[in-house]
Amino acid sequence: MISESFLLYAGRSFIYWFTEISKATPIASLLNLFLSCFSLSKWRLIIWYISCFNKAIELKPDYADAYCDRGIVYYSKGDLSKALADYAKAISYDPKHYITYFNRGAVYFYKNDFDMALADYDMVTDLNPNFAPAYNAKGLIYYEKEKYDQAIEEYTKAIKLDPSYANAYCNRGNAYDEKNDLKRALQDYNKAISLKPNDANNYCDRGTAYLNSEMYKQAKSDFEKAISLDPNGPVGAEAKKMLKEIP
């Protein structure tokens, strides 16, 4: 008989792929990326992964990990209500399952429910103070709320925990740019690029900072680089749009 642990492992090959992509992808555009890139065969795989988690839960109804991971799959296919239901179920069985709070926070963030998202991310850092992505996520919320000093504080916490966290550097650069602190913004963008030179988002964001400061030659170069790295993706599309704003 196949064990619930094996079924959980089988489904997690998808989870690993999903989370690796999400590290370099803005949360707000992540779902659209998946909806646009899934082929029929990948949708069949998703159905198979869900069936694995379903069977694992059938064999062990209080399996918090299985609910959490199935929630990620539902999120990836755009079924946010089922994702939230699974995260709630996982938390009911394991109230200290910090990854579930983190994943549920991402759903709330996508739904623009920033207060609910922040509550979940606060729970994550209470349960695991060394989990850098939660501080980065809190920074994103404060950025959306236009509380840039608080955003910078959270990004800095993430960077102290993980000095190689390129996305946190880039995000902090965006916050500095909003404060018209181009020097610090460029320092962070440059650091992000040194850590992830093939991440189109870093170039697009630095290009935007250059554009805001009327440094049009540098902006053009960065937008073109972003397009070359992501010619058919959402970041490339944004860079193409920003190119048109250069006088």
CSV table of C-alpha atoms in Angstrom, one decimal:
chain,number,residue,atom,x,y,z
A,1,MET,CA,0.0,0.0,0.0
A,2,ILE,CA,1.3,3.5,-0.9
A,3,SER,CA,2.0,5.5,2.3
A,4,GLU,CA,0.8,9.0,2.9
A,5,SER,CA,4.4,10.1,3.1
A,6,PHE,CA,5.2,8.9,-0.3
A,7,LEU,CA,2.2,10.7,-1.8
A,8,LEU,CA,3.3,13.9,-0.1
A,9,TYR,CA,6.8,13.5,-1.5
A,10,ALA,CA,5.4,12.9,-5.0
A,11,GLY,CA,3.4,16.1,-4.9
A,12,ARG,CA,6.3,18.1,-3.6
A,13,SER,CA,8.2,18.0,-6.9
A,14,PHE,CA,5.7,20.5,-8.1
A,15,ILE,CA,6.0,22.6,-4.9
A,16,TYR,CA,9.7,22.8,-5.3
A,17,TRP,CA,9.3,24.1,-8.9
A,18,PHE,CA,6.7,26.6,-7.9
A,19,THR,CA,8.7,28.1,-5.0
A,20,GLU,CA,11.9,28.3,-7.0
A,21,ILE,CA,10.2,30.4,-9.6
A,22,SER,CA,8.4,32.5,-7.0
A,23,LYS,CA,11.8,33.6,-5.5
A,24,ALA,CA,12.5,35.8,-8.4
A,25,THR,CA,8.9,36.7,-9.4
A,26,PRO,CA,6.9,39.6,-7.9
A,27,ILE,CA,4.0,38.1,-6.0
A,28,ALA,CA,1.4,40.3,-7.8
A,29,SER,CA,2.4,38.8,-11.2
A,30,LEU,CA,3.1,35.3,-10.1
A,31,LEU,CA,-0.3,33.8,-10.6
A,32,ASN,CA,-0.7,35.5,-14.0
A,33,LEU,CA,2.7,33.9,-15.0
A,34,PHE,CA,1.4,30.4,-14.2
A,35,LEU,CA,-1.9,30.9,-15.9
A,36,SER,CA,-0.2,32.0,-19.0
A,37,CYS,CA,2.5,29.4,-19.2
A,38,PHE,CA,0.8,26.2,-18.3
A,39,SER,CA,0.3,23.7,-21.1
A,40,LEU,CA,-2.4,21.0,-21.1
A,41,SER,CA,0.2,18.5,-20.0
A,42,LYS,CA,1.1,20.6,-17.0
A,43,TRP,CA,-2.5,21.0,-16.1
A,44,ARG,CA,-2.7,17.2,-16.1
A,45,LEU,CA,0.3,17.1,-13.8
A,46,ILE,CA,-1.5,19.5,-11.4
A,47,ILE,CA,-4.5,17.3,-11.3
A,48,TRP,CA,-2.2,14.4,-10.5
A,49,TYR,CA,-0.4,16.3,-7.8
A,50,ILE,CA,-3.8,17.2,-6.2
A,51,SER,CA,-4.8,13.6,-6.3
A,52,CYS,CA,-1.6,12.7,-4.5
A,53,PHE,CA,-2.4,15.1,-1.7
A,54,ASN,CA,-6.1,14.0,-1.7
A,55,LYS,CA,-5.0,10.4,-1.1
A,56,ALA,CA,-2.4,11.5,1.5
A,57,ILE,CA,-5.2,13.3,3.4
A,58,GLU,CA,-7.6,10.3,3.0
A,59,LEU,CA,-4.9,8.1,4.6
A,60,LYS,CA,-4.1,10.7,7.3
A,61,PRO,CA,-6.9,13.2,7.7
A,62,ASP,CA,-4.9,15.4,10.1
A,63,TYR,CA,-1.9,15.7,7.8
A,64,ALA,CA,-1.1,19.5,8.0
A,65,ASP,CA,1.7,19.3,5.5
A,66,ALA,CA,-0.6,17.8,2.9
A,67,TYR,CA,-3.2,20.5,3.3
A,68,CYS,CA,-0.5,23.2,3.1
A,69,ASP,CA,1.0,21.8,0.0
A,70,ARG,CA,-2.3,21.2,-1.7
A,71,GLY,CA,-3.1,24.8,-0.9
A,72,ILE,CA,0.0,25.8,-2.9
A,73,VAL,CA,-1.2,23.8,-5.9
A,74,TYR,CA,-4.7,25.4,-5.7
A,75,TYR,CA,-3.1,28.8,-5.5
A,76,SER,CA,-0.9,28.1,-8.6
A,77,LYS,CA,-4.0,27.2,-10.6
A,78,GLY,CA,-5.9,30.3,-9.5
A,79,ASP,CA,-8.4,28.6,-7.0
A,80,LEU,CA,-7.8,31.0,-4.1
A,81,SER,CA,-10.8,30.0,-2.1
A,82,LYS,CA,-9.7,26.3,-2.0
A,83,ALA,CA,-6.2,27.4,-1.2
A,84,LEU,CA,-7.4,29.5,1.7
A,85,ALA,CA,-9.6,26.6,2.9
A,86,ASP,CA,-6.6,24.2,2.8
A,87,TYR,CA,-4.4,26.6,4.7
A,88,ALA,CA,-7.0,27.1,7.4
A,89,LYS,CA,-7.3,23.3,7.7
A,90,ALA,CA,-3.5,22.9,8.0
A,91,ILE,CA,-3.4,25.6,10.7
A,92,SER,CA,-6.2,23.9,12.6
A,93,TYR,CA,-4.2,20.7,12.8
A,94,ASP,CA,-0.8,22.4,13.4
A,95,PRO,CA,-1.1,26.0,14.7
A,96,LYS,CA,2.7,26.4,14.6
A,97,HIS,CA,3.0,25.5,11.0
A,98,TYR,CA,4.7,28.8,10.0
A,99,ILE,CA,5.0,27.9,6.3
A,100,THR,CA,1.3,27.7,6.1
A,101,TYR,CA,0.9,31.2,7.5
A,102,PHE,CA,3.5,32.4,5.0
A,103,ASN,CA,1.6,30.8,2.1
A,104,ARG,CA,-1.7,32.1,3.2
A,105,GLY,CA,-0.2,35.6,3.5
A,106,ALA,CA,0.8,35.4,-0.1
A,107,VAL,CA,-2.8,34.7,-1.1
A,108,TYR,CA,-4.1,37.6,0.9
A,109,PHE,CA,-1.4,39.8,-0.6
A,110,TYR,CA,-2.5,38.8,-4.1
A,111,LYS,CA,-6.1,39.7,-3.1
A,112,ASN,CA,-4.8,43.1,-1.9
A,113,ASP,CA,-5.9,42.3,1.6
A,114,PHE,CA,-2.8,43.7,3.1
A,115,ASP,CA,-3.9,43.7,6.7
A,116,MET,CA,-4.7,40.0,6.7
A,117,ALA,CA,-1.4,39.3,4.9
A,118,LEU,CA,0.6,41.3,7.4
A,119,ALA,CA,-1.1,39.4,10.3
A,120,ASP,CA,0.0,36.1,8.8
A,121,TYR,CA,3.5,37.3,8.1
A,122,ASP,CA,3.8,38.6,11.7
A,123,MET,CA,2.8,35.1,12.9
A,124,VAL,CA,5.5,33.6,10.7
A,125,THR,CA,8.2,35.8,12.3
A,126,ASP,CA,6.8,35.1,15.8
A,127,LEU,CA,7.1,31.4,15.1
A,128,ASN,CA,10.4,31.5,13.2
A,129,PRO,CA,12.3,34.8,13.7
A,130,ASN,CA,15.0,33.6,11.3
A,131,PHE,CA,12.8,33.1,8.2
A,132,ALA,CA,14.0,35.9,5.9
A,133,PRO,CA,11.3,35.7,3.2
A,134,ALA,CA,8.6,36.7,5.8
A,135,TYR,CA,10.4,40.0,6.5
A,136,ASN,CA,10.8,40.6,2.7
A,137,ALA,CA,7.0,39.9,2.4
A,138,LYS,CA,6.3,42.4,5.2
A,139,GLY,CA,8.4,44.9,3.4
A,140,LEU,CA,6.3,44.5,0.3
A,141,ILE,CA,3.1,45.2,2.3
A,142,TYR,CA,4.5,48.4,3.8
A,143,TYR,CA,5.7,49.4,0.3
A,144,GLU,CA,2.2,49.0,-1.0
A,145,LYS,CA,0.9,51.1,1.9
A,146,GLU,CA,3.5,53.7,1.0
A,147,LYS,CA,5.2,53.3,4.4
A,148,TYR,CA,8.7,53.3,2.8
A,149,ASP,CA,10.7,53.6,6.0
A,150,GLN,CA,9.0,50.6,7.5
A,151,ALA,CA,9.5,48.7,4.2
A,152,ILE,CA,13.2,49.5,4.3
A,153,GLU,CA,13.4,48.3,7.9
A,154,GLU,CA,11.8,44.9,7.0
A,155,TYR,CA,13.9,44.4,3.9
A,156,THR,CA,17.0,45.2,5.9
A,157,LYS,CA,16.0,42.5,8.4
A,158,ALA,CA,15.7,40.0,5.6
A,159,ILE,CA,19.1,40.9,4.2
A,160,LYS,CA,20.8,40.6,7.6
A,161,LEU,CA,19.4,37.1,7.9
A,162,ASP,CA,20.3,36.2,4.3
A,163,PRO,CA,23.0,38.5,2.7
A,164,SER,CA,22.5,36.7,-0.6
A,165,TYR,CA,18.8,37.6,-0.8
A,166,ALA,CA,18.8,39.4,-4.2
A,167,ASN,CA,15.1,40.1,-4.2
A,168,ALA,CA,15.2,41.9,-0.9
A,169,TYR,CA,18.0,44.2,-2.1
A,170,CYS,CA,16.0,45.0,-5.2
A,171,ASN,CA,12.9,45.6,-3.2
A,172,ARG,CA,14.8,47.9,-0.8
A,173,GLY,CA,16.1,49.7,-3.8
A,174,ASN,CA,12.5,50.4,-4.9
A,175,ALA,CA,11.7,51.8,-1.5
A,176,TYR,CA,14.8,54.1,-1.5
A,177,ASP,CA,13.8,55.2,-5.0
A,178,GLU,CA,10.4,56.2,-3.7
A,179,LYS,CA,12.2,58.3,-1.1
A,180,ASN,CA,14.2,59.9,-3.9
A,181,ASP,CA,17.4,58.5,-2.5
A,182,LEU,CA,18.9,57.4,-5.8
A,183,LYS,CA,22.4,56.7,-4.3
A,184,ARG,CA,21.1,54.1,-1.9
A,185,ALA,CA,18.7,52.8,-4.5
A,186,LEU,CA,21.4,52.2,-7.0
A,187,GLN,CA,23.6,50.5,-4.4
A,188,ASP,CA,20.9,48.0,-3.7
A,189,TYR,CA,20.0,47.4,-7.4
A,190,ASN,CA,23.7,46.9,-8.2
A,191,LYS,CA,24.0,44.4,-5.4
A,192,ALA,CA,20.9,42.6,-6.5
A,193,ILE,CA,22.3,42.4,-10.1
A,194,SER,CA,25.7,41.1,-8.8
A,195,LEU,CA,23.8,38.3,-7.0
A,196,LYS,CA,21.4,37.5,-9.8
A,197,PRO,CA,22.8,38.9,-13.1
A,198,ASN,CA,20.2,37.1,-15.1
A,199,ASP,CA,17.1,38.4,-13.3
A,200,ALA,CA,15.3,40.7,-15.6
A,201,ASN,CA,13.3,42.3,-12.7
A,202,ASN,CA,16.5,43.8,-11.2
A,203,TYR,CA,17.3,45.6,-14.5
A,204,CYS,CA,13.7,46.8,-15.0
A,205,ASP,CA,13.5,48.3,-11.5
A,206,ARG,CA,16.9,50.0,-11.8
A,207,GLY,CA,15.9,51.3,-15.2
A,208,THR,CA,12.8,52.8,-13.6
A,209,ALA,CA,14.9,54.5,-11.0
A,210,TYR,CA,17.1,55.9,-13.7
A,211,LEU,CA,14.0,57.1,-15.6
A,212,ASN,CA,12.7,58.8,-12.5
A,213,SER,CA,15.9,60.7,-12.2
A,214,GLU,CA,15.9,61.6,-15.9
A,215,MET,CA,19.0,59.5,-16.6
A,216,TYR,CA,17.6,58.3,-19.9
A,217,LYS,CA,20.6,56.6,-21.4
A,218,GLN,CA,21.1,54.4,-18.4
A,219,ALA,CA,17.3,53.7,-18.2
A,220,LYS,CA,17.2,52.7,-21.9
A,221,SER,CA,20.2,50.3,-21.4
A,222,ASP,CA,18.5,48.6,-18.4
A,223,PHE,CA,15.1,48.2,-20.0
A,224,GLU,CA,16.7,46.7,-23.1
A,225,LYS,CA,18.7,44.3,-20.9
A,226,ALA,CA,15.5,43.3,-19.1
A,227,ILE,CA,13.7,42.7,-22.4
A,228,SER,CA,16.6,40.5,-23.6
A,229,LEU,CA,16.4,38.4,-20.4
A,230,ASP,CA,12.6,38.1,-20.5
A,231,PRO,CA,11.5,38.8,-24.1
A,232,ASN,CA,8.0,37.1,-23.7
A,233,GLY,CA,7.4,37.4,-20.0
A,234,PRO,CA,5.7,39.9,-17.7
A,235,VAL,CA,8.9,41.7,-16.8
A,236,GLY,CA,9.9,42.1,-20.4
A,237,ALA,CA,6.5,43.5,-21.2
A,238,GLU,CA,6.8,46.0,-18.4
A,239,ALA,CA,10.3,47.0,-19.7
A,240,LYS,CA,8.9,47.6,-23.2
A,241,LYS,CA,6.2,49.8,-21.8
A,242,MET,CA,8.7,51.8,-19.8
A,243,LEU,CA,11.0,52.2,-22.8
A,244,LYS,CA,8.2,54.2,-24.5
A,245,GLU,CA,8.2,56.7,-21.6
A,246,ILE,CA,11.8,57.7,-22.3
A,247,PRO,CA,11.7,61.1,-24.1
